[in-house]
PDB file of C-alpha atoms in Angstrom:
ATOM      1  CA  UNK A  64       0.000   0.000   0.000  1.00 49.00           C
ATOM      2  CA  UNK A  65       2.837   2.425   0.856  1.00 54.00           C
ATOM      3  CA  UNK A  66       4.516   1.702  -2.499  1.00 52.00           C
ATOM      4  CA  UNK A  67       1.194   2.245  -4.288  1.00 54.00           C
ATOM      5  CA  UNK A  68       0.567   5.591  -2.596  1.00 52.00           C
ATOM      6  CA  UNK A  69       4.145   6.768  -3.159  1.00 54.00           C
ATOM      7  CA  UNK A  70       3.612   6.452  -6.928  1.00 57.00           C
ATOM      8  CA  UNK A  71       0.955   9.193  -6.767  1.00 64.00           C
ATOM      9  CA  UNK A  72       3.463  11.958  -6.070  1.00 67.00           C
ATOM     10  CA  UNK A  73       6.709  13.142  -7.622  1.00 69.00           C
ATOM     11  CA  UNK A  74       8.078  15.304 -10.451  1.00 73.00           C
ATOM     12  CA  UNK A  75       6.202  13.365 -13.156  1.00 82.00           C
ATOM     13  CA  UNK A  76       2.713  12.575 -11.947  1.00 86.00           C
ATOM     14  CA  UNK A  77      -0.696  13.969 -12.763  1.00 88.00           C
ATOM     15  CA  UNK A  78      -1.686  13.530  -9.100  1.00 91.00           C
ATOM     16  CA  UNK A  79       0.732  16.265  -7.976  1.00 90.00           C
ATOM     17  CA  UNK A  80      -0.756  19.068 -10.065  1.00 92.00           C
ATOM     18  CA  UNK A  81       1.258  22.291 -10.263  1.00 93.00           C
ATOM     19  CA  UNK A  82      -0.455  23.912 -13.248  1.00 94.00           C
ATOM     20  CA  UNK A  83      -3.928  25.317 -13.898  1.00 94.00           C
ATOM     21  CA  UNK A  84      -4.856  22.768 -16.568  1.00 93.00           C
ATOM     22  CA  UNK A  85      -3.482  19.849 -14.555  1.00 94.00           C
ATOM     23  CA  UNK A  86      -5.498  20.981 -11.526  1.00 94.00           C
ATOM     24  CA  UNK A  87      -8.738  21.185 -13.559  1.00 91.00           C
ATOM     25  CA  UNK A  88      -8.145  17.775 -15.118  1.00 90.00           C
ATOM     26  CA  UNK A  89      -7.330  16.243 -11.733  1.00 93.00           C
ATOM     27  CA  UNK A  90     -10.565  17.622 -10.233  1.00 91.00           C
ATOM     28  CA  UNK A  91     -12.526  16.177 -13.162  1.00 88.00           C
ATOM     29  CA  UNK A  92     -10.806  12.818 -12.639  1.00 90.00           C
ATOM     30  CA  UNK A  93     -11.801  12.640  -8.963  1.00 91.00           C
ATOM     31  CA  UNK A  94     -15.420  13.516  -9.778  1.00 87.00           C
ATOM     32  CA  UNK A  95     -15.551  10.864 -12.503  1.00 85.00           C
ATOM     33  CA  UNK A  96     -13.900   8.306 -10.233  1.00 88.00           C
ATOM     34  CA  UNK A  97     -16.284   9.045  -7.363  1.00 86.00           C
ATOM     35  CA  UNK A  98     -19.295   8.783  -9.657  1.00 81.00           C
ATOM     36  CA  UNK A  99     -18.003   5.569 -11.221  1.00 83.00           C
ATOM     37  CA  UNK A 100     -17.463   3.936  -7.822  1.00 88.00           C
ATOM     38  CA  UNK A 101     -20.925   5.000  -6.617  1.00 84.00           C
ATOM     39  CA  UNK A 102     -22.604   3.677  -9.763  1.00 82.00           C
ATOM     40  CA  UNK A 103     -20.613   0.431  -9.548  1.00 86.00           C
ATOM     41  CA  UNK A 104     -21.687  -0.103  -5.940  1.00 87.00           C
ATOM     42  CA  UNK A 105     -25.315   0.627  -6.897  1.00 81.00           C
ATOM     43  CA  UNK A 106     -25.239  -1.830  -9.791  1.00 81.00           C
ATOM     44  CA  UNK A 107     -23.588  -4.537  -7.696  1.00 87.00           C
ATOM     45  CA  UNK A 108     -26.126  -3.970  -4.916  1.00 83.00           C
ATOM     46  CA  UNK A 109     -29.081  -4.176  -7.297  1.00 78.00           C
ATOM     47  CA  UNK A 110     -27.626  -7.273  -8.941  1.00 80.00           C
ATOM     48  CA  UNK A 111     -27.208  -8.957  -5.582  1.00 82.00           C
ATOM     49  CA  UNK A 112     -30.737  -8.016  -4.535  1.00 77.00           C
ATOM     50  CA  UNK A 113     -32.163  -9.254  -7.846  1.00 75.00           C
ATOM     51  CA  UNK A 114     -30.501 -12.644  -7.506  1.00 80.00           C
ATOM     52  CA  UNK A 115     -31.236 -13.124  -3.808  1.00 76.00           C
ATOM     53  CA  UNK A 116     -34.610 -11.373  -3.479  1.00 71.00           C
ATOM     54  CA  UNK A 117     -38.085 -12.728  -4.075  1.00 72.00           C
ATOM     55  CA  UNK A 118     -39.373 -11.671  -7.543  1.00 68.00           C
ATOM     56  CA  UNK A 119     -42.958 -12.081  -6.386  1.00 70.00           C
ATOM     57  CA  UNK A 120     -42.618  -9.010  -4.148  1.00 72.00           C
ATOM     58  CA  UNK A 121     -42.314  -6.663  -7.141  1.00 69.00           C
ATOM     59  CA  UNK A 122     -44.731  -6.020  -9.970  1.00 76.00           C
ATOM     60  CA  UNK A 123     -43.844  -5.758 -13.650  1.00 76.00           C
ATOM     61  CA  UNK A 124     -44.605  -2.047 -13.489  1.00 80.00           C
ATOM     62  CA  UNK A 125     -41.949  -1.578 -10.777  1.00 75.00           C
ATOM     63  CA  UNK A 126     -39.387  -3.363 -12.908  1.00 74.00           C
ATOM     64  CA  UNK A 127     -40.254  -1.211 -15.905  1.00 83.00           C
ATOM     65  CA  UNK A 128     -39.850   1.980 -13.849  1.00 82.00           C
ATOM     66  CA  UNK A 129     -36.436   0.784 -12.677  1.00 77.00           C
ATOM     67  CA  UNK A 130     -35.321   0.180 -16.251  1.00 79.00           C
ATOM     68  CA  UNK A 131     -36.577   3.566 -17.495  1.00 86.00           C
ATOM     69  CA  UNK A 132     -35.360   5.715 -14.612  1.00 83.00           C
ATOM     70  CA  UNK A 133     -32.292   3.759 -13.591  1.00 75.00           C
ATOM     71  CA  UNK A 134     -31.198   2.548 -17.007  1.00 77.00           C
ATOM     72  CA  UNK A 135     -32.162   5.488 -19.251  1.00 84.00           C
ATOM     73  CA  UNK A 136     -32.920   8.730 -17.422  1.00 86.00           C
ATOM     74  CA  UNK A 137     -30.261   8.527 -14.715  1.00 82.00           C
ATOM     75  CA  UNK A 138     -27.225   7.800 -16.971  1.00 81.00           C
ATOM     76  CA  UNK A 139     -28.414  10.369 -19.539  1.00 86.00           C
ATOM     77  CA  UNK A 140     -28.643  13.116 -16.908  1.00 86.00           C
ATOM     78  CA  UNK A 141     -25.307  12.180 -15.304  1.00 83.00           C
ATOM     79  CA  UNK A 142     -23.407  11.980 -18.591  1.00 83.00           C
ATOM     80  CA  UNK A 143     -24.951  15.252 -19.830  1.00 88.00           C
ATOM     81  CA  UNK A 144     -23.924  16.998 -16.595  1.00 86.00           C
ATOM     82  CA  UNK A 145     -20.357  15.690 -16.848  1.00 83.00           C
ATOM     83  CA  UNK A 146     -20.162  16.701 -20.516  1.00 85.00           C
ATOM     84  CA  UNK A 147     -21.428  20.198 -19.673  1.00 88.00           C
ATOM     85  CA  UNK A 148     -18.862  20.551 -16.889  1.00 84.00           C
ATOM     86  CA  UNK A 149     -16.038  19.317 -19.111  1.00 82.00           C
ATOM     87  CA  UNK A 150     -16.953  21.686 -21.958  1.00 87.00           C
ATOM     88  CA  UNK A 151     -17.336  24.565 -19.515  1.00 86.00           C
ATOM     89  CA  UNK A 152     -13.649  24.163 -18.614  1.00 85.00           C
ATOM     90  CA  UNK A 153     -12.488  24.758 -22.182  1.00 83.00           C
ATOM     91  CA  UNK A 154     -12.823  28.574 -22.497  1.00 84.00           C
ATOM     92  CA  UNK A 155     -10.800  29.072 -19.312  1.00 82.00           C
ATOM     93  CA  UNK A 156      -8.095  26.623 -20.357  1.00 81.00           C
ATOM     94  CA  UNK A 157      -7.857  28.040 -23.894  1.00 82.00           C
ATOM     95  CA  UNK A 158      -7.536  31.721 -22.979  1.00 87.00           C
ATOM     96  CA  UNK A 159      -4.794  33.550 -24.942  1.00 89.00           C
ATOM     97  CA  UNK A 160      -1.289  33.454 -23.512  1.00 89.00           C
ATOM     98  CA  UNK A 161       0.084  36.394 -21.562  1.00 91.00           C
ATOM     99  CA  UNK A 162       3.598  34.975 -21.240  1.00 91.00           C
ATOM    100  CA  UNK A 163       6.384  33.985 -23.626  1.00 93.00           C
ATOM    101  CA  UNK A 164       5.972  31.980 -26.818  1.00 91.00           C
ATOM    102  CA  UNK A 165       8.307  28.991 -27.046  1.00 92.00           C
ATOM    103  CA  UNK A 166       8.723  26.700 -30.052  1.00 91.00           C
ATOM    104  CA  UNK A 167       9.277  23.014 -29.334  1.00 92.00           C
ATOM    105  CA  UNK A 168       9.929  20.397 -32.020  1.00 92.00           C
ATOM    106  CA  UNK A 169       9.841  16.709 -31.188  1.00 93.00           C
ATOM    107  CA  UNK A 170      12.644  14.896 -33.013  1.00 93.00           C
ATOM    108  CA  UNK A 171      13.972  11.344 -32.787  1.00 92.00           C
ATOM    109  CA  UNK A 172      14.662  11.244 -29.887  1.00 94.00           C
ATOM    110  CA  UNK A 173      15.008  14.672 -28.284  1.00 96.00           C
ATOM    111  CA  UNK A 174      13.281  18.072 -28.069  1.00 96.00           C
ATOM    112  CA  UNK A 175      14.383  21.144 -30.019  1.00 93.00           C
ATOM    113  CA  UNK A 176      13.533  24.358 -28.136  1.00 93.00           C
ATOM    114  CA  UNK A 177      13.535  28.018 -29.196  1.00 91.00           C
ATOM    115  CA  UNK A 178      12.643  31.078 -27.096  1.00 92.00           C
ATOM    116  CA  UNK A 179      11.483  34.502 -28.318  1.00 80.00           C
ATOM    117  CA  UNK A 180       9.934  33.201 -31.543  1.00 70.00           C
ATOM    118  CA  UNK A 181       7.130  35.829 -31.708  1.00 64.00           C
ATOM    119  CA  UNK A 182       4.515  33.216 -32.505  1.00 56.00           C
ATOM    120  CA  UNK A 183       6.206  32.266 -35.784  1.00 56.00           C
ATOM    121  CA  UNK A 184       5.178  28.681 -36.683  1.00 52.00           C
ATOM    122  CA  UNK A 185       8.278  28.363 -38.842  1.00 55.00           C
ATOM    123  CA  UNK A 186      10.369  28.559 -35.696  1.00 52.00           C
ATOM    124  CA  UNK A 187       9.383  25.035 -34.778  1.00 51.00           C
ATOM    125  CA  UNK A 188      11.902  23.617 -37.237  1.00 50.00           C
ATOM    126  CA  UNK A 189      13.949  26.468 -38.657  1.00 45.00           C
ATOM    127  CA  UNK A 190      14.869  28.986 -35.997  1.00 39.00           C
ATOM    128  CA  UNK A 191      14.182  32.592 -37.079  1.00 40.00           C
ATOM    129  CA  UNK A 192      16.505  35.493 -36.495  1.00 44.00           C
ATOM    130  CA  UNK A 193      16.255  36.391 -32.835  1.00 50.00           C
ATOM    131  CA  UNK A 194      15.207  32.921 -31.740  1.00 78.00           C
ATOM    132  CA  UNK A 195      17.187  31.588 -28.781  1.00 90.00           C
ATOM    133  CA  UNK A 196      17.939  27.881 -29.301  1.00 91.00           C
ATOM    134  CA  UNK A 197      18.149  25.227 -26.619  1.00 94.00           C
ATOM    135  CA  UNK A 198      17.218  21.564 -26.206  1.00 95.00           C
ATOM    136  CA  UNK A 199      15.489  19.144 -23.822  1.00 96.00           C
ATOM    137  CA  UNK A 200      15.010  21.711 -21.047  1.00 97.00           C
ATOM    138  CA  UNK A 201      12.303  24.377 -21.087  1.00 97.00           C
ATOM    139  CA  UNK A 202      12.150  27.334 -18.739  1.00 97.00           C
ATOM    140  CA  UNK A 203       8.813  29.120 -18.192  1.00 97.00           C
ATOM    141  CA  UNK A 204       7.712  31.820 -15.711  1.00 97.00           C
ATOM    142  CA  UNK A 205       5.384  30.984 -12.836  1.00 97.00           C
ATOM    143  CA  UNK A 206       1.784  32.289 -12.894  1.00 96.00           C
ATOM    144  CA  UNK A 207       2.069  33.203 -16.576  1.00 96.00           C
ATOM    145  CA  UNK A 208       0.369  31.547 -19.523  1.00 96.00           C
ATOM    146  CA  UNK A 209       3.249  30.433 -21.753  1.00 96.00           C
ATOM    147  CA  UNK A 210       2.334  29.336 -25.277  1.00 93.00           C
ATOM    148  CA  UNK A 211       4.160  26.258 -26.573  1.00 93.00           C
ATOM    149  CA  UNK A 212       4.220  25.866 -30.369  1.00 91.00           C
ATOM    150  CA  UNK A 213       4.558  22.171 -31.127  1.00 92.00           C
ATOM    151  CA  UNK A 214       5.697  20.541 -34.346  1.00 90.00           C
ATOM    152  CA  UNK A 215       7.893  17.749 -35.684  1.00 91.00           C
ATOM    153  CA  UNK A 216      10.134  17.199 -38.730  1.00 90.00           C
ATOM    154  CA  UNK A 217       9.935  13.398 -38.686  1.00 90.00           C
ATOM    155  CA  UNK A 218       7.139  11.401 -36.978  1.00 93.00           C
ATOM    156  CA  UNK A 219       4.304  12.096 -34.564  1.00 95.00           C
ATOM    157  CA  UNK A 220       5.429  12.764 -30.996  1.00 96.00           C
ATOM    158  CA  UNK A 221       3.341  13.800 -27.996  1.00 97.00           C
ATOM    159  CA  UNK A 222       4.442  16.477 -25.530  1.00 97.00           C
ATOM    160  CA  UNK A 223       3.346  15.718 -21.970  1.00 96.00           C
ATOM    161  CA  UNK A 224       4.303  17.272 -18.651  1.00 97.00           C
ATOM    162  CA  UNK A 225       1.762  15.559 -16.341  1.00 95.00           C
ATOM    163  CA  UNK A 226       2.106  17.955 -13.409  1.00 95.00           C
ATOM    164  CA  UNK A 227       1.418  21.016 -15.584  1.00 96.00           C
ATOM    165  CA  UNK A 228      -1.037  20.137 -18.367  1.00 95.00           C
ATOM    166  CA  UNK A 229      -2.469  17.450 -20.596  1.00 92.00           C
ATOM    167  CA  UNK A 230      -0.902  15.899 -23.671  1.00 94.00           C
ATOM    168  CA  UNK A 231      -0.554  17.600 -27.036  1.00 95.00           C
ATOM    169  CA  UNK A 232       0.697  15.936 -30.231  1.00 95.00           C
ATOM    170  CA  UNK A 233       3.636  17.266 -32.238  1.00 93.00           C
ATOM    171  CA  UNK A 234       2.676  16.430 -35.837  1.00 92.00           C
ATOM    172  CA  UNK A 235       4.782  16.862 -39.001  1.00 91.00           C
ATOM    173  CA  UNK A 236       3.420  19.553 -41.301  1.00 86.00           C
ATOM    174  CA  UNK A 237       1.356  21.461 -38.737  1.00 87.00           C
ATOM    175  CA  UNK A 238       1.704  23.522 -35.555  1.00 89.00           C
ATOM    176  CA  UNK A 239      -0.294  22.725 -32.423  1.00 91.00           C
ATOM    177  CA  UNK A 240      -0.533  25.128 -29.523  1.00 92.00           C
ATOM    178  CA  UNK A 241      -0.445  24.231 -25.831  1.00 94.00           C
ATOM    179  CA  UNK A 242      -0.757  26.618 -22.892  1.00 95.00           C
ATOM    180  CA  UNK A 243       1.304  25.954 -19.761  1.00 96.00           C
ATOM    181  CA  UNK A 244       0.252  27.999 -16.721  1.00 96.00           C
ATOM    182  CA  UNK A 245       2.273  26.786 -13.723  1.00 96.00           C
ATOM    183  CA  UNK A 246       1.221  27.755 -10.213  1.00 96.00           C
ATOM    184  CA  UNK A 247       4.317  26.530  -8.368  1.00 95.00           C
ATOM    185  CA  UNK A 248       8.066  26.941  -8.720  1.00 97.00           C
ATOM    186  CA  UNK A 249      10.039  23.782  -9.358  1.00 95.00           C
ATOM    187  CA  UNK A 250      11.395  21.291 -11.868  1.00 95.00           C
ATOM    188  CA  UNK A 251       8.896  18.977 -13.557  1.00 96.00           C
ATOM    189  CA  UNK A 252       9.600  15.949 -15.702  1.00 96.00           C
ATOM    190  CA  UNK A 253       7.980  15.449 -19.075  1.00 96.00           C
ATOM    191  CA  UNK A 254       8.038  12.757 -21.725  1.00 96.00           C
ATOM    192  CA  UNK A 255       6.972  11.802 -25.214  1.00 96.00           C
ATOM    193  CA  UNK A 256       3.590  10.089 -24.855  1.00 96.00           C
ATOM    194  CA  UNK A 257       3.294   8.820 -28.448  1.00 95.00           C
ATOM    195  CA  UNK A 258       5.372   5.833 -29.588  1.00 96.00           C
ATOM    196  CA  UNK A 259       7.909   7.255 -32.028  1.00 94.00           C
ATOM    197  CA  UNK A 260      10.593   4.601 -32.374  1.00 93.00           C
ATOM    198  CA  UNK A 261      13.208   2.573 -30.541  1.00 93.00           C
ATOM    199  CA  UNK A 262      14.226   5.221 -27.992  1.00 94.00           C
ATOM    200  CA  UNK A 263      10.696   6.520 -27.394  1.00 94.00           C
ATOM    201  CA  UNK A 264      10.801   5.631 -23.684  1.00 93.00           C
ATOM    202  CA  UNK A 265      14.048   7.605 -23.308  1.00 94.00           C
ATOM    203  CA  UNK A 266      12.743  10.822 -24.878  1.00 96.00           C
ATOM    204  CA  UNK A 267      12.306  12.903 -21.750  1.00 96.00           C
ATOM    205  CA  UNK A 268      12.536  16.593 -20.930  1.00 95.00           C
ATOM    206  CA  UNK A 269      12.618  18.941 -17.961  1.00 96.00           C
ATOM    207  CA  UNK A 270      10.403  21.979 -17.444  1.00 97.00           C
ATOM    208  CA  UNK A 271      11.872  24.517 -15.033  1.00 97.00           C
ATOM    209  CA  UNK A 272       9.299  26.897 -13.554  1.00 97.00           C
ATOM    210  CA  UNK A 273      11.054  30.048 -12.367  1.00 97.00           C
ATOM    211  CA  UNK A 274      10.175  33.581 -11.352  1.00 97.00           C
ATOM    212  CA  UNK A 275       9.719  36.104 -14.161  1.00 96.00           C
ATOM    213  CA  UNK A 276      13.050  37.700 -13.286  1.00 96.00           C
ATOM    214  CA  UNK A 277      14.932  34.399 -13.292  1.00 96.00           C
ATOM    215  CA  UNK A 278      13.254  33.361 -16.540  1.00 96.00           C
ATOM    216  CA  UNK A 279      14.250  36.606 -18.277  1.00 94.00           C
ATOM    217  CA  UNK A 280      17.799  36.279 -16.919  1.00 95.00           C
ATOM    218  CA  UNK A 281      18.011  32.694 -18.183  1.00 95.00           C
ATOM    219  CA  UNK A 282      16.851  33.551 -21.716  1.00 94.00           C
ATOM    220  CA  UNK A 283      19.307  36.458 -21.890  1.00 93.00           C
ATOM    221  CA  UNK A 284      22.120  34.127 -20.862  1.00 94.00           C
ATOM    222  CA  UNK A 285      21.076  31.496 -23.411  1.00 94.00           C
ATOM    223  CA  UNK A 286      21.090  34.130 -26.156  1.00 92.00           C
ATOM    224  CA  UNK A 287      24.776  34.861 -25.590  1.00 93.00           C
ATOM    225  CA  UNK A 288      27.451  32.975 -27.557  1.00 93.00           C
ATOM    226  CA  UNK A 289      29.496  30.414 -25.668  1.00 90.00           C
ATOM    227  CA  UNK A 290      32.353  31.693 -23.546  1.00 86.00           C
ATOM    228  CA  UNK A 291      34.908  29.710 -25.544  1.00 84.00           C
ATOM    229  CA  UNK A 292      38.635  29.550 -24.968  1.00 80.00           C
ATOM    230  CA  UNK A 293      40.914  27.963 -27.531  1.00 82.00           C
ATOM    231  CA  UNK A 294      41.539  24.478 -26.239  1.00 88.00           C
ATOM    232  CA  UNK A 295      42.428  20.974 -27.339  1.00 94.00           C
ATOM    233  CA  UNK A 296      38.829  19.921 -26.621  1.00 93.00           C
ATOM    234  CA  UNK A 297      37.441  22.496 -29.062  1.00 95.00           C
ATOM    235  CA  UNK A 298      39.923  21.474 -31.739  1.00 95.00           C
ATOM    236  CA  UNK A 299      39.036  17.788 -31.319  1.00 96.00           C
ATOM    237  CA  UNK A 300      35.315  18.633 -31.373  1.00 95.00           C
ATOM    238  CA  UNK A 301      35.739  20.341 -34.751  1.00 95.00           C
ATOM    239  CA  UNK A 302      38.268  17.879 -36.213  1.00 95.00           C
ATOM    240  CA  UNK A 303      36.013  14.900 -35.572  1.00 95.00           C
ATOM    241  CA  UNK A 304      33.039  16.429 -37.344  1.00 94.00           C
ATOM    242  CA  UNK A 305      30.896  17.162 -34.284  1.00 95.00           C
ATOM    243  CA  UNK A 306      30.227  20.658 -35.623  1.00 94.00           C
ATOM    244  CA  UNK A 307      28.507  19.165 -38.655  1.00 94.00           C
ATOM    245  CA  UNK A 308      25.560  18.132 -36.462  1.00 94.00           C
ATOM    246  CA  UNK A 309      25.804  20.436 -33.444  1.00 95.00           C
ATOM    247  CA  UNK A 310      25.974  24.193 -33.149  1.00 94.00           C
ATOM    248  CA  UNK A 311      28.096  26.042 -30.598  1.00 96.00           C
ATOM    249  CA  UNK A 312      27.587  29.745 -31.154  1.00 94.00           C
ATOM    250  CA  UNK A 313      30.915  31.572 -30.974  1.00 92.00           C
ATOM    251  CA  UNK A 314      32.735  28.738 -32.778  1.00 94.00           C
ATOM    252  CA  UNK A 315      32.771  27.435 -36.370  1.00 94.00           C
ATOM    253  CA  UNK A 316      30.392  24.634 -35.296  1.00 94.00           C
ATOM    254  CA  UNK A 317      27.056  25.475 -36.921  1.00 92.00           C
ATOM    255  CA  UNK A 318      25.280  22.154 -37.493  1.00 92.00           C
ATOM    256  CA  UNK A 319      21.525  21.953 -36.926  1.00 88.00           C
ATOM    257  CA  UNK A 320      20.886  18.208 -37.113  1.00 91.00           C
ATOM    258  CA  UNK A 321      21.412  17.616 -33.396  1.00 93.00           C
ATOM    259  CA  UNK A 322      20.833  19.672 -30.246  1.00 94.00           C
ATOM    260  CA  UNK A 323      22.405  23.117 -29.866  1.00 95.00           C
ATOM    261  CA  UNK A 324      25.314  22.763 -27.422  1.00 96.00           C
ATOM    262  CA  UNK A 325      26.149  26.433 -26.876  1.00 95.00           C
ATOM    263  CA  UNK A 326      25.252  26.237 -23.175  1.00 96.00           C
ATOM    264  CA  UNK A 327      24.936  22.488 -22.780  1.00 96.00           C
ATOM    265  CA  UNK A 328      26.582  22.442 -19.340  1.00 95.00           C
ATOM    266  CA  UNK A 329      23.825  24.683 -17.944  1.00 95.00           C
ATOM    267  CA  UNK A 330      21.265  21.903 -18.477  1.00 96.00           C
ATOM    268  CA  UNK A 331      20.459  19.385 -15.806  1.00 95.00           C
ATOM    269  CA  UNK A 332      20.586  16.334 -18.043  1.00 96.00           C
ATOM    270  CA  UNK A 333      21.987  15.069 -21.325  1.00 95.00           C
ATOM    271  CA  UNK A 334      20.479  12.808 -23.990  1.00 94.00           C
ATOM    272  CA  UNK A 335      16.912  14.106 -23.449  1.00 94.00           C
ATOM    273  CA  UNK A 336      16.751  13.488 -19.722  1.00 93.00           C
ATOM    274  CA  UNK A 337      18.580  10.153 -19.812  1.00 93.00           C
ATOM    275  CA  UNK A 338      21.627  11.012 -17.678  1.00 95.00           C
ATOM    276  CA  UNK A 339      22.618  13.762 -15.213  1.00 96.00           C
ATOM    277  CA  UNK A 340      24.861  16.423 -16.692  1.00 96.00           C
ATOM    278  CA  UNK A 341      28.430  15.408 -15.754  1.00 96.00           C
ATOM    279  CA  UNK A 342      31.654  15.231 -17.725  1.00 95.00           C
ATOM    280  CA  UNK A 343      31.794  11.478 -17.094  1.00 96.00           C
ATOM    281  CA  UNK A 344      28.330  10.971 -18.583  1.00 96.00           C
ATOM    282  CA  UNK A 345      29.191  13.200 -21.535  1.00 96.00           C
ATOM    283  CA  UNK A 346      32.251  11.049 -22.248  1.00 96.00           C
ATOM    284  CA  UNK A 347      30.246   7.828 -21.951  1.00 96.00           C
ATOM    285  CA  UNK A 348      27.576   9.110 -24.324  1.00 96.00           C
ATOM    286  CA  UNK A 349      30.102  10.347 -26.887  1.00 96.00           C
ATOM    287  CA  UNK A 350      31.844   6.959 -26.881  1.00 95.00           C
ATOM    288  CA  UNK A 351      28.737   4.759 -27.178  1.00 95.00           C
ATOM    289  CA  UNK A 352      25.445   6.658 -27.497  1.00 95.00           C
ATOM    290  CA  UNK A 353      23.606   3.681 -28.987  1.00 93.00           C
ATOM    291  CA  UNK A 354      24.632   1.528 -26.024  1.00 92.00           C
ATOM    292  CA  UNK A 355      23.055   3.959 -23.550  1.00 92.00           C
ATOM    293  CA  UNK A 356      20.132   4.958 -25.788  1.00 93.00           C
ATOM    294  CA  UNK A 357      19.338   2.324 -28.439  1.00 92.00           C
ATOM    295  CA  UNK A 358      18.005   3.872 -31.621  1.00 90.00           C
ATOM    296  CA  UNK A 359      19.679   7.252 -31.162  1.00 92.00           C
ATOM    297  CA  UNK A 360      20.829   8.746 -34.469  1.00 90.00           C
ATOM    298  CA  UNK A 361      24.136  10.081 -33.133  1.00 93.00           C
ATOM    299  CA  UNK A 362      27.092   7.940 -34.317  1.00 93.00           C
ATOM    300  CA  UNK A 363      29.449   6.362 -31.781  1.00 94.00           C
ATOM    301  CA  UNK A 364      32.956   7.781 -31.338  1.00 94.00           C
ATOM    302  CA  UNK A 365      34.376   4.885 -29.348  1.00 90.00           C
ATOM    303  CA  UNK A 366      37.195   4.526 -31.867  1.00 92.00           C
ATOM    304  CA  UNK A 367      38.743   7.721 -30.521  1.00 93.00           C
ATOM    305  CA  UNK A 368      41.360   7.385 -27.792  1.00 95.00           C
ATOM    306  CA  UNK A 369      39.901   7.741 -24.294  1.00 95.00           C
ATOM    307  CA  UNK A 370      42.065  10.799 -23.689  1.00 95.00           C
ATOM    308  CA  UNK A 371      40.536  12.633 -26.671  1.00 96.00           C
ATOM    309  CA  UNK A 372      36.979  11.777 -25.607  1.00 95.00           C
ATOM    310  CA  UNK A 373      37.753  13.075 -22.123  1.00 96.00           C
ATOM    311  CA  UNK A 374      39.126  16.329 -23.550  1.00 96.00           C
ATOM    312  CA  UNK A 375      36.008  16.841 -25.676  1.00 96.00           C
ATOM    313  CA  UNK A 376      33.703  16.115 -22.734  1.00 96.00           C
ATOM    314  CA  UNK A 377      35.744  18.407 -20.474  1.00 95.00           C
ATOM    315  CA  UNK A 378      35.358  21.225 -23.003  1.00 95.00           C
ATOM    316  CA  UNK A 379      31.624  20.612 -23.363  1.00 96.00           C
ATOM    317  CA  UNK A 380      31.359  20.554 -19.574  1.00 94.00           C
ATOM    318  CA  UNK A 381      32.687  24.119 -19.503  1.00 94.00           C
ATOM    319  CA  UNK A 382      29.942  25.496 -21.778  1.00 94.00           C
ATOM    320  CA  UNK A 383      27.634  27.075 -19.228  1.00 89.00           C
TER     321      UNK A 383
END
């Protein structure tokens, strides 16, 4: 029982609601659950009475009334009331955003993020001038309605942060909009909720809910180029072709196939939430990404000497 109850709380659970939409959905769930349990008990009770009672005590007219009122009128009224309540929630949950607009593209198997996109749907895949790129970690301000523009360049993904809001699909060729309105500060786990391939279960993300001041400070910092010193790690990063897939603003690396690594060390995790951000984990992922995350499209660099991998990971670990 303790293990069962402990699963109802945590950074990735719909039962620990920290957003307006999640709170409304959770309230609707409890009402539906309560009604379902009550109806189940009523049906079981009537079934027991019907099998154990004496049929001669009740007329055919009484049975007909039970069928009409209990089997037709009652469920129609209850379902209509629940439908009305559910639809009544929609205008409140779909109010226009009053916070930032953030583009998020689901890709196999990570999340491309761009801040300050001015509502431009094209920002979901091709970042516009002024867009601030990031990956796998989304910052939003507390008590503000942030608009998330969702899309995908490959297959259908589904963006879900259970503690903040419901699911929304990221579909190739179109842009869906999701409003996140957090009511609490904190870090909340999210995931892809639509099977998208081998590493689907390892396609996570983090949503960091911060104050408006901290959010603005974070986006300003992310907009800056990397504080890069000439080093052996940078040279090895470029010589081995890493810049063909990854971008590090302030260096010749300008690839856009993989995540932007300009401030990779400022993120809490690597590989879309798979591992904590440490130099050791960076080195392990560079050497054998498919071993840690089967299906990942990044090639393995295990053929490089361990010393070179460590120098690359040490340099990446300095990019805050």
